[in-house]
Amino acid sequence: MGKPRKPQDCGSQQRALERLEALCRARGQRLTRQRRAVLRQLLAEGRALSAYELLARLRPEDGRSTPAGVYRALECLMQAGVVHRLESTRSFILCGHPEAPHGGQLLICRTCGQVVETEDERVEAATGRLGQRLGFSLDQRFVELTGVCERCRVPQTAH
Amino acid sequence: MGKPRKPQDCGSQQRALERLEALCRARGQRLTRQRRAVLRQLLAEGRALSAYELLARLRPEDGRSTPAGVYRALECLMQAGVVHRLESTRSFILCGHPEAPHGGQLLICRTCGQVVETEDERVEAATGRLGQRLGFSLDQRFVELTGVCERCRVPQTAH
DNA sequence: TCGCCAAATGATACATTGTATCAGTTGAAC
DNA sequence: GTTCAACTGATACAATGTATCATTTGGCGA
Ligand SMILES: [Zn+2]
Ligand SMILES: [Zn+2]
Ligand SMILES: [Zn+2]
Ligand SMILES: [Zn+2]
């Protein structure tokens, strides 16, 4: 609960949206009305949303949105690498650094809902080596760490 | 799909069941009829099962089993540390080495469904350090690596 | 510009996964 | 045996995710 990181202002939101659109196109995905709408909502929210939370935000501006439509849009955006799914909370979030395709780590604050995405070399190396050691050729790595972030742990005296 | 690791024979199954029961009791959990039945099914199956797959196996021997009952049993067994939930496949599996409570890594073969559970020091260290670096005090670590296991990759000529 | 075709959508229905509630039962402790 | 918390049974429902198919859209070549 509690407010997560505040959403970006409109100017940078617009720029971020354009950047994401360019990425989608570059990766061979049409960026349609629905998909753009999903991106916009995720960007505006600034935190992870469940598919049905997304749907609730989309319906006011497009009454024809459906679960299937939302899931299809999310599927496509995940393909394009600009959205990730949080397995442990069944929700979806914008990629934090979508420039290069990747599978990183997600740190989730269970108090404020903040999600931090990283690409930690040591974790990458360790999981890769683990797969190798056990004879697995890995194709996906889910690393989701939940806990309490610094801001939530230290009850900073608002000044 | 394809058969995963074959379930253990009845003798060692019985022993394993008794060992698990002892662990549950040691951790302050009553081991009731339903919970024992869930354990038995997971042990017999030798792979991860969804809650409803479990339910389907329980009903023939106890027609009063319900989803709520299965989830309650699973909840308790997870508390006791003898069952894990696979977030990425929404299923449940017996802990591979339940002697000490832990949160390890799960390697999942997407061909045969086999799940290997490890407690890799390097992965533990790397994720711990990552949390620390980002100011998170972690309380749970989901590390699920999916890929293809050795047996499935090398189509060994059965002899 | 026009027609074509693959991709995407809309609409509907359904499948799977997980919880809430509350009355009744059980079982360990005294 | 009584008691009380834990557990169960039963029911209903909430949340999450898919299948199907007719229709629309949009890029592309004639
Ligand atoms: Zn990312
Ligand atoms: Zn926080
Ligand atoms: Zn385990
Ligand atoms: Zn395999």
GROMACS .gro file of C-alpha atoms (C1' of nucleotides) and ligand atoms in nm:
model
  382
    1MET     CA    1   0.000   0.000   0.000
    2GLY     CA    2   0.108   0.362   0.018
    3LYS     CA    3   0.202   0.568  -0.280
    4PRO     CA    4   0.481   0.421  -0.489
    5ARG     CA    5   0.726   0.622  -0.690
    6LYS     CA    6   0.533   0.911  -0.833
    7PRO     CA    7   0.457   0.886  -1.203
    8GLN     CA    8   0.668   1.086  -1.437
    9ASP     CA    9   0.551   1.429  -1.550
   10CYS     CA   10   0.366   1.455  -1.879
   11GLY     CA   11   0.657   1.573  -2.086
   12SER     CA   12   0.888   1.290  -2.002
   13GLN     CA   13   0.592   1.054  -2.016
   14GLN     CA   14   0.532   1.155  -2.373
   15ARG     CA   15   0.899   1.109  -2.457
   16ALA     CA   16   0.911   0.772  -2.284
   17LEU     CA   17   0.605   0.660  -2.475
   18GLU     CA   18   0.763   0.757  -2.805
   19ARG     CA   19   1.081   0.576  -2.712
   20LEU     CA   20   0.886   0.261  -2.629
   21GLU     CA   21   0.690   0.285  -2.952
   22ALA     CA   22   1.011   0.309  -3.148
   23LEU     CA   23   1.141   0.000  -2.971
   24CYS     CA   24   0.828  -0.199  -3.047
   25ARG     CA   25   0.842  -0.109  -3.413
   26ALA     CA   26   1.211  -0.185  -3.428
   27ARG     CA   27   1.127  -0.531  -3.297
   28GLY     CA   28   0.866  -0.593  -3.562
   29GLN     CA   29   0.552  -0.524  -3.360
   30ARG     CA   30   0.278  -0.301  -3.483
   31LEU     CA   31   0.198  -0.057  -3.209
   32THR     CA   32  -0.178  -0.041  -3.218
   33ARG     CA   33  -0.432   0.162  -3.029
   34GLN     CA   34  -0.484  -0.099  -2.760
   35ARG     CA   35  -0.116  -0.163  -2.708
   36ARG     CA   36  -0.040   0.204  -2.692
   37ALA     CA   37  -0.317   0.246  -2.436
   38VAL     CA   38  -0.174  -0.030  -2.219
   39LEU     CA   39   0.171   0.126  -2.238
   40ARG     CA   40   0.029   0.465  -2.149
   41GLN     CA   41  -0.149   0.330  -1.844
   42LEU     CA   42   0.154   0.141  -1.718
   43LEU     CA   43   0.366   0.449  -1.770
   44ALA     CA   44   0.117   0.675  -1.596
   45GLU     CA   45   0.081   0.441  -1.302
   46GLY     CA   46   0.450   0.393  -1.243
   47ARG     CA   47   0.402   0.061  -1.070
   48ALA     CA   48   0.294  -0.294  -1.145
   49LEU     CA   49  -0.071  -0.348  -1.236
   50SER     CA   50  -0.269  -0.667  -1.269
   51ALA     CA   51  -0.434  -0.733  -1.603
   52TYR     CA   52  -0.773  -0.651  -1.455
   53GLU     CA   53  -0.651  -0.333  -1.292
   54LEU     CA   54  -0.531  -0.231  -1.635
   55LEU     CA   55  -0.867  -0.324  -1.782
   56ALA     CA   56  -1.045  -0.106  -1.527
   57ARG     CA   57  -0.829   0.190  -1.629
   58LEU     CA   58  -0.877   0.127  -2.000
   59ARG     CA   59  -1.255   0.091  -2.002
   60PRO     CA   60  -1.341   0.454  -1.922
   61GLU     CA   61  -1.156   0.563  -2.233
   62ASP     CA   62  -1.256   0.263  -2.447
   63GLY     CA   63  -1.562   0.073  -2.341
   64ARG     CA   64  -1.482  -0.214  -2.573
   65SER     CA   65  -1.174  -0.328  -2.385
   66THR     CA   66  -1.189  -0.692  -2.279
   67PRO     CA   67  -0.971  -0.926  -2.073
   68ALA     CA   68  -0.862  -1.107  -2.386
   69GLY     CA   69  -0.765  -0.778  -2.547
   70VAL     CA   70  -0.560  -0.670  -2.250
   71TYR     CA   71  -0.382  -1.003  -2.232
   72ARG     CA   72  -0.312  -0.994  -2.604
   73ALA     CA   73  -0.165  -0.647  -2.579
   74LEU     CA   74   0.047  -0.748  -2.281
   75GLU     CA   75   0.167  -1.059  -2.460
   76CYS     CA   76   0.282  -0.850  -2.753
   77LEU     CA   77   0.451  -0.591  -2.534
   78MET     CA   78   0.633  -0.864  -2.344
   79GLN     CA   79   0.749  -1.006  -2.677
   80ALA     CA   80   0.884  -0.665  -2.762
   81GLY     CA   81   1.063  -0.659  -2.428
   82VAL     CA   82   0.906  -0.340  -2.297
   83VAL     CA   83   0.683  -0.503  -2.035
   84HIS     CA   84   0.761  -0.768  -1.774
   85ARG     CA   85   0.534  -0.997  -1.583
   86LEU     CA   86   0.582  -1.033  -1.208
   87GLU     CA   87   0.512  -1.399  -1.150
   88SER     CA   88   0.494  -1.368  -0.776
   89THR     CA   89   0.222  -1.103  -0.784
   90ARG     CA   90   0.054  -1.185  -1.116
   91SER     CA   91   0.100  -0.833  -1.240
   92PHE     CA   92   0.272  -0.643  -1.517
   93ILE     CA   93   0.517  -0.356  -1.522
   94LEU     CA   94   0.704  -0.143  -1.772
   95CYS     CA   95   1.059  -0.248  -1.833
   96GLY     CA   96   1.301  -0.024  -1.651
   97HIS     CA   97   1.564  -0.021  -1.925
   98PRO     CA   98   1.420  -0.165  -2.242
   99GLU     CA   99   1.703  -0.063  -2.472
  100ALA     CA  100   1.852  -0.411  -2.486
  101PRO     CA  101   1.644  -0.727  -2.459
  102HIS     CA  102   1.719  -0.904  -2.137
  103GLY     CA  103   1.592  -1.104  -1.845
  104GLY     CA  104   1.687  -0.930  -1.526
  105GLN     CA  105   1.598  -0.931  -1.160
  106LEU     CA  106   1.301  -0.768  -0.996
  107LEU     CA  107   1.312  -0.639  -0.639
  108ILE     CA  108   0.967  -0.578  -0.503
  109CYS     CA  109   0.886  -0.377  -0.192
  110ARG     CA  110   0.595  -0.543  -0.020
  111THR     CA  111   0.510  -0.220   0.160
  112CYS     CA  112   0.496   0.041  -0.115
  113GLY     CA  113   0.480  -0.184  -0.419
  114GLN     CA  114   0.785  -0.025  -0.576
  115VAL     CA  115   0.963  -0.250  -0.824
  116VAL     CA  116   1.329  -0.205  -0.905
  117GLU     CA  117   1.465  -0.385  -1.208
  118THR     CA  118   1.830  -0.475  -1.232
  119GLU     CA  119   2.069  -0.665  -1.451
  120ASP     CA  120   2.314  -0.774  -1.186
  121GLU     CA  121   2.619  -0.943  -1.330
  122ARG     CA  122   2.685  -1.159  -1.031
  123VAL     CA  123   2.329  -1.290  -1.026
  124GLU     CA  124   2.337  -1.351  -1.401
  125ALA     CA  125   2.666  -1.533  -1.375
  126ALA     CA  126   2.560  -1.738  -1.074
  127THR     CA  127   2.231  -1.852  -1.224
  128GLY     CA  128   2.394  -1.927  -1.558
  129ARG     CA  129   2.659  -2.136  -1.392
  130LEU     CA  130   2.399  -2.315  -1.184
  131GLY     CA  131   2.207  -2.412  -1.495
  132GLN     CA  132   2.524  -2.534  -1.658
  133ARG     CA  133   2.630  -2.732  -1.354
  134LEU     CA  134   2.296  -2.915  -1.353
  135GLY     CA  135   2.291  -2.970  -1.727
  136PHE     CA  136   2.006  -2.733  -1.805
  137SER     CA  137   2.009  -2.515  -2.111
  138LEU     CA  138   1.815  -2.224  -1.966
  139ASP     CA  139   1.578  -2.012  -2.167
  140GLN     CA  140   1.416  -1.801  -1.898
  141ARG     CA  141   1.518  -1.684  -1.554
  142PHE     CA  142   1.271  -1.558  -1.302
  143VAL     CA  143   1.444  -1.382  -1.017
  144GLU     CA  144   1.201  -1.196  -0.797
  145LEU     CA  145   1.316  -1.077  -0.459
  146THR     CA  146   1.058  -0.942  -0.219
  147GLY     CA  147   1.125  -0.741   0.093
  148VAL     CA  148   1.107  -0.390   0.224
  149CYS     CA  149   1.278  -0.103   0.049
  150GLU     CA  150   1.492   0.152   0.226
  151ARG     CA  151   1.238   0.433   0.223
  152CYS     CA  152   0.974   0.208   0.374
  153ARG     CA  153   1.205   0.066   0.637
  154VAL     CA  154   1.343   0.394   0.761
  155PRO     CA  155   1.039   0.599   0.861
  156GLN     CA  156   1.203   0.919   0.741
  157THR     CA  157   1.078   1.231   0.919
  158ALA     CA  158   0.902   1.419   0.642
  159HIS     CA  159   1.037   1.775   0.652
  160MET     CA  160   0.507  -3.335  -2.134
  161GLY     CA  161   0.655  -3.684  -2.122
  162LYS     CA  162   0.709  -3.882  -1.810
  163PRO     CA  163   0.920  -3.707  -1.550
  164ARG     CA  164   1.139  -3.878  -1.297
  165LYS     CA  165   0.961  -4.196  -1.197
  166PRO     CA  166   0.808  -4.188  -0.850
  167GLN     CA  167   0.990  -4.364  -0.574
  168ASP     CA  168   0.905  -4.719  -0.488
  169CYS     CA  169   0.660  -4.786  -0.208
  170GLY     CA  170   0.912  -4.861   0.059
  171SER     CA  171   1.111  -4.544   0.029
  172GLN     CA  172   0.785  -4.356  -0.026
  173GLN     CA  173   0.664  -4.476   0.309
  174ARG     CA  174   0.990  -4.377   0.473
  175ALA     CA  175   0.989  -4.036   0.304
  176LEU     CA  176   0.633  -3.978   0.419
  177GLU     CA  177   0.724  -4.059   0.776
  178ARG     CA  178   1.024  -3.829   0.758
  179LEU     CA  179   0.806  -3.545   0.631
  180GLU     CA  180   0.550  -3.607   0.900
  181ALA     CA  181   0.817  -3.587   1.164
  182LEU     CA  182   0.935  -3.257   1.019
  183CYS     CA  183   0.586  -3.111   1.019
  184ARG     CA  184   0.532  -3.206   1.380
  185ALA     CA  185   0.871  -3.075   1.477
  186ARG     CA  186   0.767  -2.743   1.330
  187GLY     CA  187   0.448  -2.727   1.528
  188GLN     CA  188   0.204  -2.840   1.262
  189ARG     CA  189  -0.053  -3.106   1.320
  190LEU     CA  190  -0.034  -3.352   1.038
  191THR     CA  191  -0.396  -3.424   0.965
  192ARG     CA  192  -0.567  -3.660   0.726
  193GLN     CA  193  -0.596  -3.405   0.448
  194ARG     CA  194  -0.242  -3.283   0.479
  195ARG     CA  195  -0.107  -3.634   0.485
  196ALA     CA  196  -0.310  -3.711   0.174
  197VAL     CA  197  -0.167  -3.410  -0.008
  198LEU     CA  198   0.184  -3.512   0.090
  199ARG     CA  199   0.121  -3.866  -0.026
  200GLN     CA  200  -0.004  -3.751  -0.364
  201LEU     CA  201   0.287  -3.516  -0.421
  202LEU     CA  202   0.527  -3.787  -0.320
  203ALA     CA  203   0.362  -4.045  -0.544
  204GLU     CA  204   0.355  -3.811  -0.840
  205GLY     CA  205   0.717  -3.706  -0.816
  206ARG     CA  206   0.658  -3.379  -1.000
  207ALA     CA  207   0.482  -3.048  -0.951
  208LEU     CA  208   0.102  -3.053  -0.945
  209SER     CA  209  -0.147  -2.770  -0.959
  210ALA     CA  210  -0.389  -2.741  -0.671
  211TYR     CA  211  -0.670  -2.871  -0.889
  212GLU     CA  212  -0.467  -3.162  -1.020
  213LEU     CA  213  -0.411  -3.251  -0.657
  214LEU     CA  214  -0.781  -3.216  -0.591
  215ALA     CA  215  -0.863  -3.453  -0.876
  216ARG     CA  216  -0.631  -3.715  -0.725
  217LEU     CA  217  -0.769  -3.670  -0.376
  218ARG     CA  218  -1.138  -3.693  -0.460
  219PRO     CA  219  -1.146  -4.062  -0.552
  220GLU     CA  220  -1.021  -4.150  -0.207
  221ASP     CA  221  -1.210  -3.876  -0.026
  222GLY     CA  222  -1.512  -3.735  -0.201
  223ARG     CA  223  -1.532  -3.444   0.041
  224SER     CA  224  -1.211  -3.277  -0.072
  225THR     CA  225  -1.259  -2.917  -0.181
  226PRO     CA  226  -1.039  -2.647  -0.334
  227ALA     CA  227  -1.035  -2.458  -0.007
  228GLY     CA  228  -0.926  -2.772   0.175
  229VAL     CA  229  -0.645  -2.840  -0.069
  230TYR     CA  230  -0.520  -2.482  -0.050
  231ARG     CA  231  -0.536  -2.491   0.327
  232ALA     CA  232  -0.335  -2.809   0.339
  233LEU     CA  233  -0.080  -2.668   0.096
  234GLU     CA  234  -0.053  -2.347   0.294
  235CYS     CA  235   0.025  -2.543   0.607
  236LEU     CA  236   0.278  -2.767   0.434
  237MET     CA  237   0.451  -2.465   0.288
  238GLN     CA  238   0.467  -2.313   0.634
  239ALA     CA  239   0.629  -2.632   0.752
  240GLY     CA  240   0.877  -2.601   0.466
  241VAL     CA  241   0.807  -2.938   0.308
  242VAL     CA  242   0.625  -2.805   0.001
  243HIS     CA  243   0.717  -2.525  -0.239
  244ARG     CA  244   0.505  -2.328  -0.478
  245LEU     CA  245   0.632  -2.275  -0.832
  246GLU     CA  246   0.525  -1.921  -0.906
  247SER     CA  247   0.594  -1.947  -1.274
  248THR     CA  248   0.369  -2.249  -1.324
  249ARG     CA  249   0.125  -2.202  -1.039
  250SER     CA  250   0.191  -2.546  -0.906
  251PHE     CA  251   0.323  -2.716  -0.597
  252ILE     CA  252   0.601  -2.962  -0.534
  253LEU     CA  253   0.758  -3.150  -0.247
  254CYS     CA  254   1.069  -2.991  -0.108
  255GLY     CA  255   1.380  -3.172  -0.229
  256HIS     CA  256   1.572  -3.142   0.097
  257PRO     CA  257   1.340  -3.030   0.372
  258GLU     CA  258   1.574  -3.092   0.662
  259ALA     CA  259   1.660  -2.726   0.706
  260PRO     CA  260   1.417  -2.445   0.629
  261HIS     CA  261   1.536  -2.250   0.329
  262GLY     CA  262   1.452  -2.067   0.012
  263GLY     CA  263   1.640  -2.218  -0.273
  264GLN     CA  264   1.637  -2.222  -0.649
  265LEU     CA  265   1.414  -2.424  -0.876
  266LEU     CA  266   1.523  -2.545  -1.218
  267ILE     CA  267   1.231  -2.653  -1.428
  268CYS     CA  268   1.252  -2.857  -1.746
  269ARG     CA  269   0.985  -2.734  -1.982
  270THR     CA  270   0.994  -3.062  -2.172
  271CYS     CA  271   0.957  -3.327  -1.904
  272GLY     CA  272   0.840  -3.112  -1.613
  273GLN     CA  273   1.121  -3.227  -1.390
  274VAL     CA  274   1.203  -2.983  -1.111
  275VAL     CA  275   1.545  -2.974  -0.948
  276GLU     CA  276   1.579  -2.783  -0.626
  277THR     CA  277   1.912  -2.640  -0.521
  278GLU     CA  278   2.061  -2.419  -0.257
  279ASP     CA  279   2.342  -2.271  -0.461
  280GLU     CA  280   2.579  -2.060  -0.254
  281ARG     CA  281   2.678  -1.831  -0.533
  282VAL     CA  282   2.316  -1.755  -0.621
  283GLU     CA  283   2.231  -1.701  -0.256
  284ALA     CA  284   2.525  -1.470  -0.210
  285ALA     CA  285   2.463  -1.278  -0.530
  286THR     CA  286   2.094  -1.217  -0.461
  287GLY     CA  287   2.165  -1.125  -0.101
  288ARG     CA  288   2.425  -0.875  -0.204
  289LEU     CA  289   2.196  -0.733  -0.470
  290GLY     CA  290   1.926  -0.672  -0.212
  291GLN     CA  291   2.175  -0.507   0.017
  292ARG     CA  292   2.317  -0.288  -0.257
  293LEU     CA  293   1.969  -0.158  -0.337
  294GLY     CA  294   1.870  -0.108   0.024
  295PHE     CA  295   1.614  -0.389   0.038
  296SER     CA  296   1.580  -0.608   0.342
  297LEU     CA  297   1.471  -0.924   0.162
  298ASP     CA  298   1.227  -1.170   0.307
  299GLN     CA  299   1.166  -1.400   0.014
  300ARG     CA  300   1.362  -1.495  -0.295
  301PHE     CA  301   1.195  -1.654  -0.593
  302VAL     CA  302   1.452  -1.796  -0.830
  303GLU     CA  303   1.296  -2.014  -1.099
  304LEU     CA  304   1.504  -2.107  -1.400
  305THR     CA  305   1.328  -2.274  -1.690
  306GLY     CA  306   1.494  -2.457  -1.975
  307VAL     CA  307   1.559  -2.804  -2.101
  308CYS     CA  308   1.727  -3.065  -1.887
  309GLU     CA  309   2.010  -3.281  -2.007
  310ARG     CA  310   1.807  -3.598  -2.056
  311CYS     CA  311   1.554  -3.412  -2.267
  312ARG     CA  312   1.814  -3.232  -2.473
  313VAL     CA  313   2.023  -3.534  -2.558
  314PRO     CA  314   1.781  -3.785  -2.711
  315GLN     CA  315   1.968  -4.074  -2.555
  316THR     CA  316   1.938  -4.397  -2.748
  317ALA     CA  317   1.748  -4.617  -2.509
  318HIS     CA  318   1.940  -4.943  -2.485
  319DT     C1'  319  -0.654   0.411  -5.581
  320DC     C1'  320  -0.822  -0.049  -5.514
  321DG     C1'  321  -0.837  -0.506  -5.356
  322DC     C1'  322  -0.598  -0.860  -5.095
  323DC     C1'  323  -0.441  -1.093  -4.697
  324DA     C1'  324  -0.237  -1.134  -4.265
  325DA     C1'  325  -0.274  -0.932  -3.830
  326DA     C1'  326  -0.545  -0.744  -3.490
  327DT     C1'  327  -0.982  -0.671  -3.262
  328DG     C1'  328  -1.463  -0.737  -3.054
  329DA     C1'  329  -1.767  -1.027  -2.844
  330DT     C1'  330  -1.882  -1.408  -2.597
  331DA     C1'  331  -1.820  -1.783  -2.342
  332DC     C1'  332  -1.555  -2.058  -2.064
  333DA     C1'  333  -1.143  -2.253  -1.796
  334DT     C1'  334  -0.830  -2.222  -1.424
  335DT     C1'  335  -0.671  -2.059  -0.991
  336DG     C1'  336  -0.754  -1.889  -0.536
  337DT     C1'  337  -1.062  -1.696  -0.109
  338DA     C1'  338  -1.433  -1.577   0.219
  339DT     C1'  339  -1.758  -1.728   0.536
  340DC     C1'  340  -1.965  -1.987   0.872
  341DA     C1'  341  -2.151  -2.381   1.085
  342DG     C1'  342  -1.998  -2.826   1.245
  343DT     C1'  343  -1.619  -3.156   1.393
  344DT     C1'  344  -1.203  -3.307   1.598
  345DG     C1'  345  -0.838  -3.369   1.908
  346DA     C1'  346  -0.493  -3.244   2.248
  347DA     C1'  347  -0.472  -3.056   2.709
  348DC     C1'  348  -0.644  -3.008   3.140
  349DG     C1'  349  -1.527  -3.599   3.028
  350DT     C1'  350  -1.505  -3.087   2.924
  351DT     C1'  351  -1.319  -2.730   2.683
  352DC     C1'  352  -1.123  -2.453   2.329
  353DA     C1'  353  -0.853  -2.376   1.948
  354DA     C1'  354  -0.756  -2.577   1.529
  355DC     C1'  355  -0.929  -2.802   1.156
  356DT     C1'  356  -1.286  -2.938   0.823
  357DG     C1'  357  -1.705  -2.938   0.505
  358DA     C1'  358  -1.990  -2.688   0.230
  359DT     C1'  359  -2.102  -2.327  -0.041
  360DA     C1'  360  -2.041  -1.938  -0.280
  361DC     C1'  361  -1.768  -1.626  -0.501
  362DA     C1'  362  -1.349  -1.352  -0.664
  363DA     C1'  363  -0.952  -1.316  -0.953
  364DT     C1'  364  -0.686  -1.454  -1.334
  365DG     C1'  365  -0.635  -1.634  -1.794
  366DT     C1'  366  -0.798  -1.863  -2.277
  367DA     C1'  367  -1.065  -2.040  -2.680
  368DT     C1'  368  -1.329  -1.939  -3.063
  369DC     C1'  369  -1.495  -1.712  -3.444
  370DA     C1'  370  -1.689  -1.342  -3.701
  371DT     C1'  371  -1.545  -0.874  -3.821
  372DT     C1'  372  -1.229  -0.493  -3.885
  373DT     C1'  373  -0.794  -0.286  -3.982
  374DG     C1'  374  -0.386  -0.163  -4.211
  375DG     C1'  375   0.020  -0.242  -4.493
  376DC     C1'  376   0.130  -0.374  -4.956
  377DG     C1'  377   0.135  -0.476  -5.424
  378DA     C1'  378  -0.131  -0.456  -5.873
  379ZN      ZN  379   1.338  -0.500  -1.840
  380ZN      ZN  380   0.886   0.050  -0.014
  381ZN      ZN  381   1.299  -2.702  -0.043
  382ZN      ZN  382   1.357  -3.275  -1.913
   0.00000   0.00000   0.00000
